[in-house]
Amino acid sequence: MERAFPRSRRLGWAIVGCGWVARDYVAPAVLEAGNARLVALCDPDPESLARMPGDGAARFTRLEELLAHPEVEAVYVATPNHVHEAVTVACAAAGKHVLCEKPMAIRPEEGARMVEVCRRAGVQYATAFDQRHHAAHRKLRTLVREGVLGTVTQARIHYACWLPRDWAPRNWRIDPHQAGGGAMIDLAPHGIDLLEVLLDDEWTSLTALMQRRVHDYPVDDGAILMGKFRSGTLGLLQVAYNCPDNYPRRTLELIGTRARALAYKTMGQTPGGTLTLTDAATGVETGVPISPEEDRSPFLHQVEAFSSCLLEGRPYPFAPERDVRLLTLLSQACEPRSWEDAPCR
């Protein structure tokens, strides 16, 4: 059910980095949240700032000016990946809590420094894995915990899109310096996190295969990531920038001994999609209902969850050290980066 929050106390939020995710999803979530308010925005590009919603929010082109704003308590970091560390360190030094877009950093050592700096400053850090907050995924986590699926043997995710070079005027996602890679580092972190959350399990190993098959830019445009969980469950993630958007490309499947769960069109920034169960004994497929009150923006659920922890003085339920561990596994799986020597065909 949607939580009711006292209107008298709302956490003051700022957003640093005003690209399309911040404009279309993060800012609307903060504006709608019952326990948050949008007080400031920051981006070096005045045009990006002007396109952001939130008429009452102060707007800055310099980070230090935003961090001096007395009403800013938490910062959503939505910048290109290569400056996540610098922005997080500056926020911590100013006493601001941080919710940072995935991947938390390009390299694990950067992520570790971010966590340590925030710990020393006495502020909370969390990585913005919004997929764990999707209503269908939260329902699926409950079904797994209740044993509805039986023993889960395999987990599969296909999360892909079409991202050409000219997708945006300044397409930093295909710049190896700013992004640290392509489809793998951009899309795989969601699935790596989500499967651990759904299964209440830990990856023990990951192996990656990457390609540069279609697009003529210097990062991978497709990848497969496979690994094993501590329980013995096997996991497979397929991510891509070279998958036409009209194809079915957002599926999540858990294979269990009692039932198979399939979530379709739930991976992504929006609510909705479907969740079905197929009974192992009968083969009958049934839909799993999601209440309208729960089927809200995963970004909205995420903002309210992080705000609640800060307002109530509780730690966020996902320790940031876990995020560093996942980034380390991903980085190890991607070395050597075989796509760098693969020609675009």
mmCIF file of C-alpha atoms in Angstrom:
data_model
loop_
_atom_site.group_PDB
_atom_site.id
_atom_site.type_symbol
_atom_site.label_atom_id
_atom_site.label_comp_id
_atom_site.label_asym_id
_atom_site.label_seq_id
_atom_site.Cartn_x
_atom_site.Cartn_y
_atom_site.Cartn_z
ATOM 1 C CA MET A 1 0.000 0.000 0.000
ATOM 2 C CA GLU A 2 1.068 3.596 -0.571
ATOM 3 C CA ARG A 3 2.519 5.049 2.576
ATOM 4 C CA ALA A 4 1.050 8.131 4.209
ATOM 5 C CA PHE A 5 3.680 10.629 5.267
ATOM 6 C CA PRO A 6 3.268 13.657 7.531
ATOM 7 C CA ARG A 7 3.078 16.764 5.371
ATOM 8 C CA SER A 8 5.023 18.794 7.931
ATOM 9 C CA ARG A 9 8.381 17.107 7.296
ATOM 10 C CA ARG A 10 9.709 16.458 3.836
ATOM 11 C CA LEU A 11 13.321 15.750 3.015
ATOM 12 C CA GLY A 12 15.000 18.439 0.939
ATOM 13 C CA TRP A 13 16.355 16.924 -2.299
ATOM 14 C CA ALA A 14 18.687 18.188 -4.981
ATOM 15 C CA ILE A 15 19.476 16.598 -8.346
ATOM 16 C CA VAL A 16 22.945 16.926 -9.870
ATOM 17 C CA GLY A 17 22.998 16.105 -13.574
ATOM 18 C CA CYS A 18 19.881 16.992 -15.541
ATOM 19 C CA GLY A 19 19.751 14.498 -18.399
ATOM 20 C CA TRP A 20 16.683 12.565 -19.561
ATOM 21 C CA VAL A 21 16.525 10.165 -16.600
ATOM 22 C CA ALA A 22 16.603 13.051 -14.132
ATOM 23 C CA ARG A 23 14.117 15.073 -16.180
ATOM 24 C CA ASP A 24 11.597 12.353 -16.979
ATOM 25 C CA TYR A 25 11.783 10.104 -13.909
ATOM 26 C CA VAL A 26 13.793 11.346 -10.931
ATOM 27 C CA ALA A 27 12.461 14.894 -10.658
ATOM 28 C CA PRO A 28 8.810 13.794 -11.123
ATOM 29 C CA ALA A 29 9.343 11.151 -8.421
ATOM 30 C CA VAL A 30 10.691 13.688 -5.921
ATOM 31 C CA LEU A 31 7.866 16.093 -6.741
ATOM 32 C CA GLU A 32 5.247 13.385 -6.179
ATOM 33 C CA ALA A 33 6.787 11.751 -3.097
ATOM 34 C CA GLY A 34 4.869 12.214 0.115
ATOM 35 C CA ASN A 35 8.020 12.681 2.200
ATOM 36 C CA ALA A 36 10.287 14.652 -0.142
ATOM 37 C CA ARG A 37 10.530 18.005 -1.866
ATOM 38 C CA LEU A 38 12.703 19.197 -4.727
ATOM 39 C CA VAL A 39 14.659 22.244 -3.612
ATOM 40 C CA ALA A 40 17.590 22.511 -6.047
ATOM 41 C CA LEU A 41 18.959 21.400 -9.424
ATOM 42 C CA CYS A 42 22.446 21.537 -10.882
ATOM 43 C CA ASP A 43 23.870 21.060 -14.371
ATOM 44 C CA PRO A 44 26.644 22.913 -16.221
ATOM 45 C CA ASP A 45 24.337 23.228 -19.239
ATOM 46 C CA PRO A 46 21.724 26.004 -18.770
ATOM 47 C CA GLU A 47 19.482 24.457 -21.442
ATOM 48 C CA SER A 48 19.335 21.157 -19.564
ATOM 49 C CA LEU A 49 18.465 23.026 -16.383
ATOM 50 C CA ALA A 50 15.698 24.923 -18.146
ATOM 51 C CA ARG A 51 14.041 21.691 -19.294
ATOM 52 C CA MET A 52 13.759 20.288 -15.774
ATOM 53 C CA PRO A 53 10.410 20.250 -13.951
ATOM 54 C CA GLY A 54 10.086 21.815 -10.524
ATOM 55 C CA ASP A 55 9.225 25.498 -10.809
ATOM 56 C CA GLY A 56 10.165 26.273 -7.218
ATOM 57 C CA ALA A 57 13.578 24.588 -7.284
ATOM 58 C CA ALA A 58 16.714 26.739 -7.256
ATOM 59 C CA ARG A 59 18.926 26.158 -10.309
ATOM 60 C CA PHE A 60 22.705 26.212 -10.369
ATOM 61 C CA THR A 61 25.418 25.584 -12.927
ATOM 62 C CA ARG A 62 28.099 25.125 -10.248
ATOM 63 C CA LEU A 63 28.059 22.244 -7.764
ATOM 64 C CA GLU A 64 29.525 24.247 -4.903
ATOM 65 C CA GLU A 65 26.654 26.721 -5.132
ATOM 66 C CA LEU A 66 24.076 23.943 -4.899
ATOM 67 C CA LEU A 67 25.834 22.344 -1.926
ATOM 68 C CA ALA A 68 25.745 25.659 -0.087
ATOM 69 C CA HIS A 69 21.939 25.709 -0.304
ATOM 70 C CA PRO A 70 20.762 25.326 3.306
ATOM 71 C CA GLU A 71 17.657 23.272 2.461
ATOM 72 C CA VAL A 72 19.464 20.529 0.533
ATOM 73 C CA GLU A 73 19.685 17.386 2.660
ATOM 74 C CA ALA A 74 20.060 14.627 0.050
ATOM 75 C CA VAL A 75 21.466 14.633 -3.468
ATOM 76 C CA TYR A 76 20.541 12.393 -6.377
ATOM 77 C CA VAL A 77 23.665 12.057 -8.533
ATOM 78 C CA ALA A 78 22.687 11.597 -12.194
ATOM 79 C CA THR A 79 25.882 12.717 -13.906
ATOM 80 C CA PRO A 80 28.005 10.719 -16.374
ATOM 81 C CA ASN A 81 29.716 7.803 -14.633
ATOM 82 C CA HIS A 82 33.249 9.211 -14.587
ATOM 83 C CA VAL A 83 32.346 12.034 -12.170
ATOM 84 C CA HIS A 84 30.249 10.011 -9.708
ATOM 85 C CA GLU A 85 33.149 9.816 -7.282
ATOM 86 C CA ALA A 86 34.007 13.525 -7.371
ATOM 87 C CA VAL A 87 30.375 14.594 -6.920
ATOM 88 C CA THR A 88 29.803 12.111 -4.091
ATOM 89 C CA VAL A 89 32.948 13.237 -2.269
ATOM 90 C CA ALA A 90 31.853 16.882 -2.556
ATOM 91 C CA CYS A 91 28.369 16.043 -1.275
ATOM 92 C CA ALA A 92 29.753 14.134 1.694
ATOM 93 C CA ALA A 93 32.090 17.003 2.567
ATOM 94 C CA ALA A 94 29.054 19.299 2.608
ATOM 95 C CA GLY A 95 27.123 16.909 4.870
ATOM 96 C CA LYS A 96 24.642 15.807 2.206
ATOM 97 C CA HIS A 97 23.349 12.251 1.869
ATOM 98 C CA VAL A 98 23.841 10.618 -1.544
ATOM 99 C CA LEU A 99 21.698 8.451 -3.814
ATOM 100 C CA CYS A 100 23.895 7.807 -6.857
ATOM 101 C CA GLU A 101 22.922 6.420 -10.246
ATOM 102 C CA LYS A 102 24.296 3.034 -11.251
ATOM 103 C CA PRO A 103 26.991 2.073 -11.857
ATOM 104 C CA MET A 104 28.202 3.669 -8.646
ATOM 105 C CA ALA A 105 31.576 4.225 -10.349
ATOM 106 C CA ILE A 106 33.618 2.982 -13.282
ATOM 107 C CA ARG A 107 36.210 1.224 -11.104
ATOM 108 C CA PRO A 108 35.688 -0.617 -7.805
ATOM 109 C CA GLU A 109 38.381 1.387 -6.032
ATOM 110 C CA GLU A 110 36.438 4.573 -6.809
ATOM 111 C CA GLY A 111 33.293 3.031 -5.349
ATOM 112 C CA ALA A 112 35.144 1.964 -2.222
ATOM 113 C CA ARG A 113 36.418 5.517 -1.712
ATOM 114 C CA MET A 114 32.891 6.887 -2.124
ATOM 115 C CA VAL A 115 31.570 4.580 0.574
ATOM 116 C CA GLU A 116 34.425 5.364 2.953
ATOM 117 C CA VAL A 117 34.152 9.131 2.484
ATOM 118 C CA CYS A 118 30.430 9.049 3.203
ATOM 119 C CA ARG A 119 30.965 6.847 6.254
ATOM 120 C CA ARG A 120 33.544 9.247 7.689
ATOM 121 C CA ALA A 121 31.284 12.230 7.021
ATOM 122 C CA GLY A 122 28.357 10.548 8.779
ATOM 123 C CA VAL A 123 26.089 10.639 5.729
ATOM 124 C CA GLN A 124 24.282 7.765 4.059
ATOM 125 C CA TYR A 125 25.241 6.526 0.616
ATOM 126 C CA ALA A 126 23.107 4.297 -1.630
ATOM 127 C CA THR A 127 23.185 3.304 -5.287
ATOM 128 C CA ALA A 128 20.010 3.993 -7.263
ATOM 129 C CA PHE A 129 18.981 0.498 -8.299
ATOM 130 C CA ASP A 130 15.389 1.447 -9.068
ATOM 131 C CA GLN A 131 14.486 -2.002 -10.463
ATOM 132 C CA ARG A 132 14.333 -3.545 -7.001
ATOM 133 C CA HIS A 133 11.509 -1.084 -6.247
ATOM 134 C CA HIS A 134 9.273 -2.023 -9.189
ATOM 135 C CA ALA A 135 5.942 -3.319 -7.853
ATOM 136 C CA ALA A 136 6.104 -6.563 -9.870
ATOM 137 C CA HIS A 137 9.640 -7.253 -8.674
ATOM 138 C CA ARG A 138 8.675 -6.611 -5.064
ATOM 139 C CA LYS A 139 5.782 -9.046 -5.462
ATOM 140 C CA LEU A 140 8.089 -11.607 -7.066
ATOM 141 C CA ARG A 141 10.539 -11.315 -4.170
ATOM 142 C CA THR A 142 7.692 -12.160 -1.790
ATOM 143 C CA LEU A 143 6.675 -15.183 -3.874
ATOM 144 C CA VAL A 144 10.247 -16.509 -3.806
ATOM 145 C CA ARG A 145 10.481 -16.043 -0.045
ATOM 146 C CA GLU A 146 7.156 -17.842 0.467
ATOM 147 C CA GLY A 147 8.423 -20.820 -1.513
ATOM 148 C CA VAL A 148 5.833 -20.511 -4.285
ATOM 149 C CA LEU A 149 8.474 -21.242 -6.942
ATOM 150 C CA GLY A 150 10.079 -24.100 -5.007
ATOM 151 C CA THR A 151 13.834 -24.419 -5.522
ATOM 152 C CA VAL A 152 14.960 -21.814 -8.048
ATOM 153 C CA THR A 153 17.434 -23.419 -10.424
ATOM 154 C CA GLN A 154 18.002 -20.699 -13.022
ATOM 155 C CA ALA A 155 17.385 -16.973 -13.394
ATOM 156 C CA ARG A 156 17.416 -15.124 -16.708
ATOM 157 C CA ILE A 157 17.130 -11.471 -17.699
ATOM 158 C CA HIS A 158 16.979 -9.912 -21.166
ATOM 159 C CA TYR A 159 17.323 -6.140 -20.880
ATOM 160 C CA ALA A 160 18.182 -4.412 -24.123
ATOM 161 C CA CYS A 161 17.544 -1.403 -26.354
ATOM 162 C CA TRP A 162 18.616 0.293 -29.587
ATOM 163 C CA LEU A 163 21.207 3.009 -28.941
ATOM 164 C CA PRO A 164 22.850 4.463 -32.074
ATOM 165 C CA ARG A 165 25.679 6.961 -32.005
ATOM 166 C CA ASP A 166 23.328 9.896 -32.634
ATOM 167 C CA TRP A 167 20.856 8.867 -29.908
ATOM 168 C CA ALA A 168 21.544 12.165 -28.134
ATOM 169 C CA PRO A 169 23.462 15.351 -29.036
ATOM 170 C CA ARG A 170 26.014 14.549 -26.324
ATOM 171 C CA ASN A 171 25.788 10.772 -26.075
ATOM 172 C CA TRP A 172 28.225 10.175 -23.215
ATOM 173 C CA ARG A 173 27.057 6.534 -22.868
ATOM 174 C CA ILE A 174 29.227 5.563 -25.855
ATOM 175 C CA ASP A 175 32.306 7.448 -24.632
ATOM 176 C CA PRO A 176 34.672 4.970 -22.904
ATOM 177 C CA HIS A 177 36.149 7.756 -20.744
ATOM 178 C CA GLN A 178 32.818 9.061 -19.454
ATOM 179 C CA ALA A 179 30.898 5.784 -19.302
ATOM 180 C CA GLY A 180 33.650 3.228 -18.715
ATOM 181 C CA GLY A 181 32.115 0.887 -21.284
ATOM 182 C CA GLY A 182 28.893 0.413 -23.185
ATOM 183 C CA ALA A 183 25.875 -1.841 -22.822
ATOM 184 C CA MET A 184 27.494 -4.000 -20.150
ATOM 185 C CA ILE A 185 28.327 -1.300 -17.603
ATOM 186 C CA ASP A 186 25.116 0.605 -18.317
ATOM 187 C CA LEU A 187 22.501 -2.160 -18.275
ATOM 188 C CA ALA A 188 23.963 -5.183 -16.480
ATOM 189 C CA PRO A 189 24.225 -3.572 -13.000
ATOM 190 C CA HIS A 190 20.423 -3.511 -12.785
ATOM 191 C CA GLY A 191 20.124 -7.243 -13.344
ATOM 192 C CA ILE A 192 23.080 -8.154 -11.141
ATOM 193 C CA ASP A 193 21.510 -6.289 -8.243
ATOM 194 C CA LEU A 194 17.936 -7.339 -8.929
ATOM 195 C CA LEU A 195 18.597 -11.071 -9.027
ATOM 196 C CA GLU A 196 20.411 -10.951 -5.691
ATOM 197 C CA VAL A 197 17.453 -9.072 -4.196
ATOM 198 C CA LEU A 198 14.830 -11.406 -5.662
ATOM 199 C CA LEU A 199 16.635 -14.596 -4.681
ATOM 200 C CA ASP A 200 18.030 -13.321 -1.361
ATOM 201 C CA ASP A 201 21.302 -14.824 -2.564
ATOM 202 C CA GLU A 202 24.819 -13.724 -3.567
ATOM 203 C CA TRP A 203 26.703 -14.074 -6.804
ATOM 204 C CA THR A 204 29.930 -16.020 -6.276
ATOM 205 C CA SER A 205 31.214 -15.803 -9.852
ATOM 206 C CA LEU A 206 30.505 -13.905 -13.058
ATOM 207 C CA THR A 207 31.820 -14.378 -16.595
ATOM 208 C CA ALA A 208 31.192 -11.977 -19.467
ATOM 209 C CA LEU A 209 31.190 -12.167 -23.246
ATOM 210 C CA MET A 210 31.034 -8.830 -25.061
ATOM 211 C CA GLN A 211 30.607 -7.734 -28.642
ATOM 212 C CA ARG A 212 30.882 -4.672 -30.852
ATOM 213 C CA ARG A 213 28.696 -6.000 -33.594
ATOM 214 C CA VAL A 214 26.492 -3.258 -35.071
ATOM 215 C CA HIS A 215 27.289 0.279 -33.956
ATOM 216 C CA ASP A 216 30.475 2.098 -34.910
ATOM 217 C CA TYR A 217 31.435 3.450 -31.511
ATOM 218 C CA PRO A 218 34.356 2.454 -29.258
ATOM 219 C CA VAL A 219 32.410 0.527 -26.593
ATOM 220 C CA ASP A 220 30.539 -2.784 -26.478
ATOM 221 C CA ASP A 221 27.061 -2.753 -28.026
ATOM 222 C CA GLY A 222 26.027 -6.138 -26.626
ATOM 223 C CA ALA A 223 27.021 -8.570 -23.905
ATOM 224 C CA ILE A 224 26.111 -11.737 -22.053
ATOM 225 C CA LEU A 225 26.888 -12.196 -18.382
ATOM 226 C CA MET A 226 26.620 -15.562 -16.683
ATOM 227 C CA GLY A 227 27.386 -16.783 -13.210
ATOM 228 C CA LYS A 228 26.500 -18.836 -10.156
ATOM 229 C CA PHE A 229 24.941 -17.907 -6.836
ATOM 230 C CA ARG A 230 26.011 -19.165 -3.440
ATOM 231 C CA SER A 231 22.982 -21.491 -3.356
ATOM 232 C CA GLY A 232 23.938 -23.075 -6.687
ATOM 233 C CA THR A 233 21.361 -21.202 -8.766
ATOM 234 C CA LEU A 234 22.654 -20.207 -12.208
ATOM 235 C CA GLY A 235 22.092 -16.729 -13.603
ATOM 236 C CA LEU A 236 22.176 -15.331 -17.144
ATOM 237 C CA LEU A 237 21.916 -11.707 -18.239
ATOM 238 C CA GLN A 238 21.650 -10.567 -21.851
ATOM 239 C CA VAL A 239 22.108 -6.832 -22.382
ATOM 240 C CA ALA A 240 22.438 -4.834 -25.580
ATOM 241 C CA TYR A 241 22.476 -1.503 -27.334
ATOM 242 C CA ASN A 242 21.975 -3.333 -30.657
ATOM 243 C CA CYS A 243 18.472 -4.777 -30.102
ATOM 244 C CA PRO A 244 15.654 -3.039 -32.049
ATOM 245 C CA ASP A 245 13.139 -1.557 -29.648
ATOM 246 C CA ASN A 246 10.174 -3.277 -31.329
ATOM 247 C CA TYR A 247 11.458 -6.709 -30.274
ATOM 248 C CA PRO A 248 10.491 -8.295 -26.939
ATOM 249 C CA ARG A 249 13.547 -7.187 -24.974
ATOM 250 C CA ARG A 250 12.559 -6.734 -21.353
ATOM 251 C CA THR A 251 11.971 -10.097 -19.715
ATOM 252 C CA LEU A 252 12.827 -11.616 -16.361
ATOM 253 C CA GLU A 253 12.406 -15.340 -15.774
ATOM 254 C CA LEU A 254 12.897 -17.459 -12.657
ATOM 255 C CA ILE A 255 12.769 -21.238 -13.128
ATOM 256 C CA GLY A 256 11.690 -23.137 -10.020
ATOM 257 C CA THR A 257 10.787 -26.735 -9.236
ATOM 258 C CA ARG A 258 7.200 -25.759 -8.363
ATOM 259 C CA ALA A 259 6.588 -22.845 -10.705
ATOM 260 C CA ARG A 260 8.179 -20.637 -13.310
ATOM 261 C CA ALA A 261 7.787 -16.876 -12.949
ATOM 262 C CA LEU A 262 7.893 -14.583 -15.953
ATOM 263 C CA ALA A 263 7.927 -10.798 -15.660
ATOM 264 C CA TYR A 264 7.416 -9.029 -18.990
ATOM 265 C CA LYS A 265 8.023 -5.321 -19.613
ATOM 266 C CA THR A 266 8.845 -4.713 -15.960
ATOM 267 C CA MET A 267 12.546 -4.012 -16.514
ATOM 268 C CA GLY A 268 12.909 -0.298 -17.214
ATOM 269 C CA GLN A 269 12.032 3.099 -15.821
ATOM 270 C CA THR A 270 8.240 2.814 -15.824
ATOM 271 C CA PRO A 271 5.627 0.923 -13.802
ATOM 272 C CA GLY A 272 3.369 -1.680 -15.358
ATOM 273 C CA GLY A 273 4.177 -4.849 -17.241
ATOM 274 C CA THR A 274 2.909 -8.297 -16.325
ATOM 275 C CA LEU A 275 3.874 -11.071 -13.918
ATOM 276 C CA THR A 276 2.749 -14.649 -14.523
ATOM 277 C CA LEU A 277 3.308 -18.035 -12.878
ATOM 278 C CA THR A 278 3.342 -21.364 -14.715
ATOM 279 C CA ASP A 279 2.557 -24.338 -12.469
ATOM 280 C CA ALA A 280 5.119 -27.134 -12.775
ATOM 281 C CA ALA A 281 2.545 -29.905 -12.249
ATOM 282 C CA THR A 282 -0.207 -28.697 -14.581
ATOM 283 C CA GLY A 283 1.465 -26.279 -16.978
ATOM 284 C CA VAL A 284 -1.294 -23.763 -16.302
ATOM 285 C CA GLU A 285 -0.205 -20.127 -16.519
ATOM 286 C CA THR A 286 -1.899 -17.580 -14.282
ATOM 287 C CA GLY A 287 -1.439 -13.867 -13.887
ATOM 288 C CA VAL A 288 -0.271 -12.393 -10.613
ATOM 289 C CA PRO A 289 -2.272 -9.261 -9.762
ATOM 290 C CA ILE A 290 -0.456 -6.114 -8.696
ATOM 291 C CA SER A 291 -2.494 -3.586 -6.740
ATOM 292 C CA PRO A 292 -2.889 -0.157 -8.373
ATOM 293 C CA GLU A 293 -1.680 1.444 -5.152
ATOM 294 C CA GLU A 294 1.637 -0.405 -5.456
ATOM 295 C CA ASP A 295 2.030 -0.113 -9.241
ATOM 296 C CA ARG A 296 3.681 3.290 -9.160
ATOM 297 C CA SER A 297 6.949 4.587 -10.584
ATOM 298 C CA PRO A 298 9.906 2.572 -9.255
ATOM 299 C CA PHE A 299 11.737 5.888 -8.891
ATOM 300 C CA LEU A 300 8.922 7.134 -6.664
ATOM 301 C CA HIS A 301 9.131 4.048 -4.468
ATOM 302 C CA GLN A 302 12.913 4.495 -4.309
ATOM 303 C CA VAL A 303 12.825 8.183 -3.343
ATOM 304 C CA GLU A 304 10.271 7.545 -0.621
ATOM 305 C CA ALA A 305 12.219 4.560 0.735
ATOM 306 C CA PHE A 306 15.508 6.478 0.963
ATOM 307 C CA SER A 307 13.781 9.561 2.372
ATOM 308 C CA SER A 308 12.070 7.471 5.053
ATOM 309 C CA CYS A 309 15.378 6.058 6.226
ATOM 310 C CA LEU A 310 16.933 9.498 6.510
ATOM 311 C CA LEU A 311 13.936 11.119 8.198
ATOM 312 C CA GLU A 312 13.641 8.266 10.700
ATOM 313 C CA GLY A 313 17.386 7.904 11.324
ATOM 314 C CA ARG A 314 17.533 4.325 9.994
ATOM 315 C CA PRO A 315 20.220 2.828 7.769
ATOM 316 C CA TYR A 316 19.213 2.021 4.204
ATOM 317 C CA PRO A 317 18.526 -1.757 4.058
ATOM 318 C CA PHE A 318 21.111 -2.309 1.301
ATOM 319 C CA ALA A 319 24.637 -1.743 2.609
ATOM 320 C CA PRO A 320 26.864 0.242 0.213
ATOM 321 C CA GLU A 321 29.686 -2.269 0.667
ATOM 322 C CA ARG A 322 27.456 -4.674 -1.236
ATOM 323 C CA ASP A 323 27.422 -2.273 -4.193
ATOM 324 C CA VAL A 324 31.222 -2.258 -4.221
ATOM 325 C CA ARG A 325 31.242 -6.066 -4.186
ATOM 326 C CA LEU A 326 28.899 -6.225 -7.184
ATOM 327 C CA LEU A 327 30.948 -3.639 -9.097
ATOM 328 C CA THR A 328 34.086 -5.647 -8.360
ATOM 329 C CA LEU A 329 32.518 -8.835 -9.739
ATOM 330 C CA LEU A 330 31.356 -7.003 -12.859
ATOM 331 C CA SER A 331 34.769 -5.419 -13.412
ATOM 332 C CA GLN A 332 36.546 -8.744 -13.023
ATOM 333 C CA ALA A 333 34.145 -10.376 -15.482
ATOM 334 C CA CYS A 334 34.831 -7.680 -18.070
ATOM 335 C CA GLU A 335 38.618 -7.978 -18.006
ATOM 336 C CA PRO A 336 40.142 -8.184 -20.494
ATOM 337 C CA ARG A 337 37.626 -6.091 -22.402
ATOM 338 C CA SER A 338 37.489 -8.304 -25.473
ATOM 339 C CA TRP A 339 35.175 -5.969 -27.375
ATOM 340 C CA GLU A 340 37.995 -3.418 -27.726
ATOM 341 C CA ASP A 341 39.722 -5.583 -30.325
ATOM 342 C CA ALA A 342 36.542 -6.673 -32.087
ATOM 343 C CA PRO A 343 35.786 -4.758 -35.293
ATOM 344 C CA CYS A 344 32.335 -3.342 -35.858
ATOM 345 C CA ARG A 345 30.721 -5.398 -38.644
#
